[in-house]
């Protein structure tokens, strides 16, 4: 699931981290095609500059913030309604929580599309098609 | 109604030349882009097709009429390239259709995505040249 946190920031809640190849497979694009190039750019915007915030919290900020939610609120300036959406996610303990700047990879054109109403839907549909288990 | 809350920039356009073996459909656009049936990216190809269709309905050829006396070949050579002109001439000899127009960044989100990109795609049915901004 992708949650838009601001005009340029997002959270990703994923059962597992996927590779670029798996992302392209989920996008159902022909290898080497214009759509494959576009899907690669989508992948880069989502994954290249995003961080695993649970890992970040546990490794560096556990002593500073008593809960992950306080860490998201104070450190990442996440809104309360967005934190509540994340908290209410099923099987959160088995979910990867990433936080990213969609413009962080430098592809402003695709980043802007991802954060649009339609772009979020398209991205969500791709992420849902990524297999829950790694493909061989 | 959408209200933009942050900064506003100038809009931009990208011109295109399309050569098609007859009319082309959304399915042809999906094939050209390499999008398989049921792909989450289908709305992108469909959005681009609709943007091109709408642009053609707006009759974007007025500048050719105004600045080039309606001489399409002179316009293509001057504003695109010799290579594109040769491709267009060859296509016309073969009875193919040629569409010229421009995409704008201030229309739909998909049109904006492709307007801000430069691309040249080709398969057996379609050729799209959109590397320049010439309007």
mmCIF file of C-alpha atoms in Angstrom:
data_model
loop_
_atom_site.group_PDB
_atom_site.id
_atom_site.type_symbol
_atom_site.label_atom_id
_atom_site.label_comp_id
_atom_site.label_asym_id
_atom_site.label_seq_id
_atom_site.Cartn_x
_atom_site.Cartn_y
_atom_site.Cartn_z
ATOM 1 C CA UNK A 1 0.000 0.000 0.000
ATOM 2 C CA UNK A 2 1.196 3.526 -0.755
ATOM 3 C CA UNK A 3 0.136 6.407 1.486
ATOM 4 C CA UNK A 4 0.735 9.973 0.372
ATOM 5 C CA UNK A 5 2.117 11.874 3.355
ATOM 6 C CA UNK A 6 2.620 15.234 1.628
ATOM 7 C CA UNK A 7 3.185 16.568 -1.897
ATOM 8 C CA UNK A 8 6.555 14.821 -2.018
ATOM 9 C CA UNK A 9 6.656 12.248 0.822
ATOM 10 C CA UNK A 10 5.067 8.833 1.003
ATOM 11 C CA UNK A 11 4.872 5.707 3.107
ATOM 12 C CA UNK A 12 4.950 2.222 1.616
ATOM 13 C CA UNK A 13 3.504 -0.703 3.535
ATOM 14 C CA UNK A 14 4.639 -3.925 1.930
ATOM 15 C CA UNK A 15 4.495 -7.584 2.897
ATOM 16 C CA UNK A 16 8.073 -7.786 1.638
ATOM 17 C CA UNK A 17 10.562 -5.734 -0.321
ATOM 18 C CA UNK A 18 10.487 -6.490 -4.035
ATOM 19 C CA UNK A 19 13.225 -6.367 -6.618
ATOM 20 C CA UNK A 20 13.012 -4.242 -9.759
ATOM 21 C CA UNK A 21 12.503 -7.398 -11.829
ATOM 22 C CA UNK A 22 9.537 -8.427 -9.670
ATOM 23 C CA UNK A 23 8.113 -4.910 -9.909
ATOM 24 C CA UNK A 24 8.369 -4.987 -13.712
ATOM 25 C CA UNK A 25 6.736 -8.424 -13.781
ATOM 26 C CA UNK A 26 3.882 -7.081 -11.656
ATOM 27 C CA UNK A 27 3.526 -4.141 -14.051
ATOM 28 C CA UNK A 28 3.047 -6.638 -16.926
ATOM 29 C CA UNK A 29 5.294 -4.862 -19.386
ATOM 30 C CA UNK A 30 7.343 -6.320 -22.225
ATOM 31 C CA UNK A 31 11.064 -6.440 -21.542
ATOM 32 C CA UNK A 32 12.945 -3.545 -23.162
ATOM 33 C CA UNK A 33 9.745 -1.690 -24.099
ATOM 34 C CA UNK A 34 8.922 1.981 -23.424
ATOM 35 C CA UNK A 35 6.539 0.823 -20.685
ATOM 36 C CA UNK A 36 9.316 -1.227 -19.057
ATOM 37 C CA UNK A 37 11.502 1.875 -18.968
ATOM 38 C CA UNK A 38 8.654 3.808 -17.396
ATOM 39 C CA UNK A 39 8.026 1.076 -14.821
ATOM 40 C CA UNK A 40 11.741 1.107 -13.940
ATOM 41 C CA UNK A 41 11.541 4.837 -13.348
ATOM 42 C CA UNK A 42 8.496 4.304 -11.128
ATOM 43 C CA UNK A 43 10.440 1.694 -9.155
ATOM 44 C CA UNK A 44 13.406 4.055 -8.699
ATOM 45 C CA UNK A 45 11.189 6.869 -7.446
ATOM 46 C CA UNK A 46 9.629 4.533 -4.892
ATOM 47 C CA UNK A 47 12.564 2.489 -3.665
ATOM 48 C CA UNK A 48 15.909 4.133 -4.400
ATOM 49 C CA UNK A 49 15.693 6.851 -1.787
ATOM 50 C CA UNK A 50 13.219 5.401 0.689
ATOM 51 C CA UNK A 51 14.229 4.104 4.111
ATOM 52 C CA UNK A 52 12.897 1.295 6.285
ATOM 53 C CA UNK A 53 11.612 3.450 9.139
ATOM 54 C CA UNK A 54 11.087 0.579 11.586
ATOM 55 C CA UNK A 55 14.703 -0.447 11.135
ATOM 56 C CA UNK A 56 15.810 3.172 11.362
ATOM 57 C CA UNK A 57 13.791 3.624 14.548
ATOM 58 C CA UNK A 58 15.060 0.446 16.209
ATOM 59 C CA UNK A 59 18.670 1.098 15.297
ATOM 60 C CA UNK A 60 19.050 4.809 15.997
ATOM 61 C CA UNK A 61 16.040 6.415 17.675
ATOM 62 C CA UNK A 62 14.585 3.925 20.148
ATOM 63 C CA UNK A 63 16.011 5.742 23.144
ATOM 64 C CA UNK A 64 15.015 9.181 21.902
ATOM 65 C CA UNK A 65 11.381 8.327 21.119
ATOM 66 C CA UNK A 66 9.457 5.888 23.304
ATOM 67 C CA UNK A 67 7.286 4.600 20.426
ATOM 68 C CA UNK A 68 7.534 4.253 16.666
ATOM 69 C CA UNK A 69 4.474 6.489 16.352
ATOM 70 C CA UNK A 70 6.114 9.319 18.275
ATOM 71 C CA UNK A 71 9.173 8.865 16.058
ATOM 72 C CA UNK A 72 7.039 9.175 12.911
ATOM 73 C CA UNK A 73 5.246 12.211 14.293
ATOM 74 C CA UNK A 74 8.218 14.155 15.645
ATOM 75 C CA UNK A 75 11.075 12.995 13.447
ATOM 76 C CA UNK A 76 9.315 12.548 10.102
ATOM 77 C CA UNK A 77 6.519 15.073 10.736
ATOM 78 C CA UNK A 78 3.869 12.515 9.782
ATOM 79 C CA UNK A 79 0.283 13.644 10.313
ATOM 80 C CA UNK A 80 -1.789 11.948 13.015
ATOM 81 C CA UNK A 81 -4.352 10.635 10.493
ATOM 82 C CA UNK A 82 -1.566 9.012 8.467
ATOM 83 C CA UNK A 83 0.001 7.481 11.568
ATOM 84 C CA UNK A 84 -3.436 6.100 12.483
ATOM 85 C CA UNK A 85 -3.787 4.555 9.018
ATOM 86 C CA UNK A 86 -0.432 2.851 9.438
ATOM 87 C CA UNK A 87 -1.281 1.695 12.969
ATOM 88 C CA UNK A 88 -4.548 0.186 11.775
ATOM 89 C CA UNK A 89 -2.848 -1.886 9.093
ATOM 90 C CA UNK A 90 -3.428 -5.598 9.424
ATOM 91 C CA UNK A 91 -0.360 -7.700 10.248
ATOM 92 C CA UNK A 92 1.778 -4.613 10.819
ATOM 93 C CA UNK A 93 4.393 -6.722 12.594
ATOM 94 C CA UNK A 94 4.920 -8.624 9.337
ATOM 95 C CA UNK A 95 4.921 -5.499 7.146
ATOM 96 C CA UNK A 96 7.819 -3.444 5.851
ATOM 97 C CA UNK A 97 7.249 0.242 6.430
ATOM 98 C CA UNK A 98 9.226 2.496 4.093
ATOM 99 C CA UNK A 99 9.287 6.272 4.034
ATOM 100 C CA UNK A 100 10.534 8.188 1.032
ATOM 101 C CA UNK A 101 10.853 11.401 -0.890
ATOM 102 C CA UNK A 102 9.435 10.674 -4.331
ATOM 103 C CA UNK A 103 11.662 13.369 -5.834
ATOM 104 C CA UNK A 104 14.745 11.969 -4.095
ATOM 105 C CA UNK A 105 15.847 10.001 -7.144
ATOM 106 C CA UNK A 106 15.875 13.118 -9.320
ATOM 107 C CA UNK A 107 13.147 12.013 -11.743
ATOM 108 C CA UNK A 108 10.746 14.905 -11.217
ATOM 109 C CA UNK A 109 8.520 13.988 -14.163
ATOM 110 C CA UNK A 110 7.650 10.495 -12.966
ATOM 111 C CA UNK A 111 7.636 11.624 -9.319
ATOM 112 C CA UNK A 112 4.964 14.189 -10.085
ATOM 113 C CA UNK A 113 2.898 11.556 -11.854
ATOM 114 C CA UNK A 114 3.183 9.080 -8.949
ATOM 115 C CA UNK A 115 1.843 11.656 -6.510
ATOM 116 C CA UNK A 116 -1.130 12.484 -8.739
ATOM 117 C CA UNK A 117 -4.511 10.916 -8.079
ATOM 118 C CA UNK A 118 -4.156 8.557 -11.024
ATOM 119 C CA UNK A 119 -0.471 7.854 -10.420
ATOM 120 C CA UNK A 120 -1.169 6.699 -6.866
ATOM 121 C CA UNK A 121 -3.832 4.299 -8.166
ATOM 122 C CA UNK A 122 -1.522 2.889 -10.848
ATOM 123 C CA UNK A 123 1.310 2.480 -8.330
ATOM 124 C CA UNK A 124 -1.014 0.805 -5.845
ATOM 125 C CA UNK A 125 -2.203 -1.662 -8.508
ATOM 126 C CA UNK A 126 1.379 -2.624 -9.371
ATOM 127 C CA UNK A 127 2.336 -3.105 -5.722
ATOM 128 C CA UNK A 128 -0.707 -5.327 -5.181
ATOM 129 C CA UNK A 129 0.392 -7.570 -8.030
ATOM 130 C CA UNK A 130 3.837 -8.196 -6.561
ATOM 131 C CA UNK A 131 3.847 -11.802 -5.299
ATOM 132 C CA UNK A 132 3.712 -12.249 -1.526
ATOM 133 C CA UNK A 133 6.551 -14.759 -1.777
ATOM 134 C CA UNK A 134 9.793 -14.306 -3.736
ATOM 135 C CA UNK A 135 9.687 -15.692 -7.257
ATOM 136 C CA UNK A 136 12.355 -18.211 -8.203
ATOM 137 C CA UNK B 1 -12.463 21.128 -8.975
ATOM 138 C CA UNK B 2 -8.767 20.879 -8.196
ATOM 139 C CA UNK B 3 -6.972 23.678 -6.372
ATOM 140 C CA UNK B 4 -3.193 23.760 -6.545
ATOM 141 C CA UNK B 5 -1.888 24.803 -3.140
ATOM 142 C CA UNK B 6 1.838 25.013 -3.882
ATOM 143 C CA UNK B 7 3.871 26.864 -6.490
ATOM 144 C CA UNK B 8 2.695 27.156 -10.075
ATOM 145 C CA UNK B 9 5.072 26.935 -13.017
ATOM 146 C CA UNK B 10 4.726 27.752 -16.671
ATOM 147 C CA UNK B 11 3.157 25.080 -18.812
ATOM 148 C CA UNK B 12 5.146 23.421 -21.575
ATOM 149 C CA UNK B 13 4.435 21.524 -24.770
ATOM 150 C CA UNK B 14 6.058 18.747 -26.754
ATOM 151 C CA UNK B 15 5.387 18.384 -30.437
ATOM 152 C CA UNK B 16 4.890 15.029 -32.088
ATOM 153 C CA UNK B 17 4.696 13.333 -35.437
ATOM 154 C CA UNK B 18 2.802 10.066 -35.673
ATOM 155 C CA UNK B 19 2.965 7.754 -38.673
ATOM 156 C CA UNK B 20 0.327 5.080 -38.704
ATOM 157 C CA UNK B 21 -0.577 2.242 -41.000
ATOM 158 C CA UNK B 22 -4.244 3.327 -41.195
ATOM 159 C CA UNK B 23 -6.124 4.549 -38.139
ATOM 160 C CA UNK B 24 -4.830 3.423 -34.799
ATOM 161 C CA UNK B 25 -6.586 2.356 -31.637
ATOM 162 C CA UNK B 26 -5.910 2.228 -27.904
ATOM 163 C CA UNK B 27 -4.845 -1.392 -28.369
ATOM 164 C CA UNK B 28 -2.223 -0.268 -30.912
ATOM 165 C CA UNK B 29 -0.906 2.245 -28.364
ATOM 166 C CA UNK B 30 -0.716 -0.474 -25.703
ATOM 167 C CA UNK B 31 1.218 -2.703 -28.116
ATOM 168 C CA UNK B 32 3.587 0.101 -29.088
ATOM 169 C CA UNK B 33 4.354 0.837 -25.450
ATOM 170 C CA UNK B 34 4.771 -2.839 -24.575
ATOM 171 C CA UNK B 35 1.900 -2.970 -22.102
ATOM 172 C CA UNK B 36 0.317 -6.400 -21.745
ATOM 173 C CA UNK B 37 -3.376 -7.046 -21.242
ATOM 174 C CA UNK B 38 -4.412 -6.513 -17.614
ATOM 175 C CA UNK B 39 -1.358 -4.385 -16.840
ATOM 176 C CA UNK B 40 -1.750 -1.730 -14.138
ATOM 177 C CA UNK B 41 -0.088 0.632 -16.623
ATOM 178 C CA UNK B 42 -2.948 0.390 -19.139
ATOM 179 C CA UNK B 43 -4.351 3.802 -18.041
ATOM 180 C CA UNK B 44 -1.083 5.406 -19.175
ATOM 181 C CA UNK B 45 -1.387 4.200 -22.761
ATOM 182 C CA UNK B 46 -5.110 4.922 -22.800
ATOM 183 C CA UNK B 47 -4.488 8.401 -21.404
ATOM 184 C CA UNK B 48 -1.849 9.110 -24.020
ATOM 185 C CA UNK B 49 -4.141 7.853 -26.781
ATOM 186 C CA UNK B 50 -6.951 10.098 -25.542
ATOM 187 C CA UNK B 51 -4.611 13.086 -25.280
ATOM 188 C CA UNK B 52 -3.472 12.575 -28.885
ATOM 189 C CA UNK B 53 -7.051 12.073 -30.047
ATOM 190 C CA UNK B 54 -8.219 15.255 -28.298
ATOM 191 C CA UNK B 55 -5.273 17.172 -29.697
ATOM 192 C CA UNK B 56 -6.145 16.101 -33.232
ATOM 193 C CA UNK B 57 -9.740 17.205 -32.669
ATOM 194 C CA UNK B 58 -8.466 20.645 -31.678
ATOM 195 C CA UNK B 59 -6.905 20.975 -35.145
ATOM 196 C CA UNK B 60 -3.345 21.836 -34.142
ATOM 197 C CA UNK B 61 -2.308 22.478 -37.733
ATOM 198 C CA UNK B 62 -3.162 26.181 -37.690
ATOM 199 C CA UNK B 63 0.490 27.111 -37.222
ATOM 200 C CA UNK B 64 1.454 25.181 -40.324
ATOM 201 C CA UNK B 65 -1.172 27.136 -42.227
ATOM 202 C CA UNK B 66 -0.191 30.447 -40.660
ATOM 203 C CA UNK B 67 3.602 30.255 -40.759
ATOM 204 C CA UNK B 68 4.317 27.798 -43.566
ATOM 205 C CA UNK B 69 1.460 28.563 -45.949
ATOM 206 C CA UNK B 70 0.085 25.101 -45.285
ATOM 207 C CA UNK B 71 3.291 23.436 -46.492
ATOM 208 C CA UNK B 72 3.561 20.523 -44.083
ATOM 209 C CA UNK B 73 6.866 19.258 -45.456
ATOM 210 C CA UNK B 74 8.528 22.649 -45.037
ATOM 211 C CA UNK B 75 7.265 22.763 -41.507
ATOM 212 C CA UNK B 76 8.528 19.279 -40.614
ATOM 213 C CA UNK B 77 11.961 19.917 -42.127
ATOM 214 C CA UNK B 78 12.309 23.241 -40.391
ATOM 215 C CA UNK B 79 10.937 22.339 -36.988
ATOM 216 C CA UNK B 80 11.664 18.628 -36.560
ATOM 217 C CA UNK B 81 14.470 17.206 -38.672
ATOM 218 C CA UNK B 82 15.451 16.011 -42.124
ATOM 219 C CA UNK B 83 15.265 12.455 -40.817
ATOM 220 C CA UNK B 84 11.658 12.871 -39.722
ATOM 221 C CA UNK B 85 10.759 14.484 -43.032
ATOM 222 C CA UNK B 86 12.238 11.566 -44.983
ATOM 223 C CA UNK B 87 10.283 9.161 -42.812
ATOM 224 C CA UNK B 88 7.069 11.115 -43.400
ATOM 225 C CA UNK B 89 7.624 11.237 -47.185
ATOM 226 C CA UNK B 90 8.324 7.526 -47.331
ATOM 227 C CA UNK B 91 5.255 6.809 -45.205
ATOM 228 C CA UNK B 92 3.028 8.905 -47.471
ATOM 229 C CA UNK B 93 4.317 7.036 -50.519
ATOM 230 C CA UNK B 94 3.211 3.843 -48.808
ATOM 231 C CA UNK B 95 -0.242 5.317 -48.133
ATOM 232 C CA UNK B 96 0.276 5.653 -44.411
ATOM 233 C CA UNK B 97 -1.343 8.362 -42.284
ATOM 234 C CA UNK B 98 0.597 11.202 -40.688
ATOM 235 C CA UNK B 99 -0.571 13.113 -37.628
ATOM 236 C CA UNK B 100 1.146 16.237 -36.320
ATOM 237 C CA UNK B 101 0.363 18.064 -33.114
ATOM 238 C CA UNK B 102 1.513 18.799 -29.600
ATOM 239 C CA UNK B 103 0.971 17.591 -26.051
ATOM 240 C CA UNK B 104 0.546 20.135 -23.259
ATOM 241 C CA UNK B 105 1.572 19.884 -19.619
ATOM 242 C CA UNK B 106 -1.499 21.675 -18.311
ATOM 243 C CA UNK B 107 -4.093 19.123 -19.388
ATOM 244 C CA UNK B 108 -4.353 15.651 -17.800
ATOM 245 C CA UNK B 109 -1.752 14.071 -15.512
ATOM 246 C CA UNK B 110 -0.868 11.470 -18.145
ATOM 247 C CA UNK B 111 -0.542 14.068 -20.888
ATOM 248 C CA UNK B 112 1.698 16.101 -18.598
ATOM 249 C CA UNK B 113 3.900 13.038 -17.972
ATOM 250 C CA UNK B 114 4.446 12.436 -21.682
ATOM 251 C CA UNK B 115 4.624 16.110 -22.548
ATOM 252 C CA UNK B 116 7.584 16.504 -20.202
ATOM 253 C CA UNK B 117 9.298 13.425 -21.688
ATOM 254 C CA UNK B 118 11.190 13.039 -24.947
ATOM 255 C CA UNK B 119 10.619 9.808 -26.803
ATOM 256 C CA UNK B 120 10.706 8.051 -30.148
ATOM 257 C CA UNK B 121 8.814 4.756 -30.339
ATOM 258 C CA UNK B 122 8.262 2.477 -33.301
ATOM 259 C CA UNK B 123 6.739 -0.875 -34.129
ATOM 260 C CA UNK B 124 5.196 -2.415 -37.266
ATOM 261 C CA UNK B 125 2.005 -0.381 -36.977
ATOM 262 C CA UNK B 126 2.987 2.929 -35.413
ATOM 263 C CA UNK B 127 5.815 5.431 -35.220
ATOM 264 C CA UNK B 128 5.756 8.281 -32.723
ATOM 265 C CA UNK B 129 8.396 10.978 -32.729
ATOM 266 C CA UNK B 130 8.226 13.316 -29.733
ATOM 267 C CA UNK B 131 11.780 14.459 -29.132
ATOM 268 C CA UNK B 132 11.318 18.164 -29.792
ATOM 269 C CA UNK B 133 9.289 21.092 -28.610
ATOM 270 C CA UNK B 134 8.655 23.086 -31.745
ATOM 271 C CA UNK B 135 5.376 24.945 -31.348
#
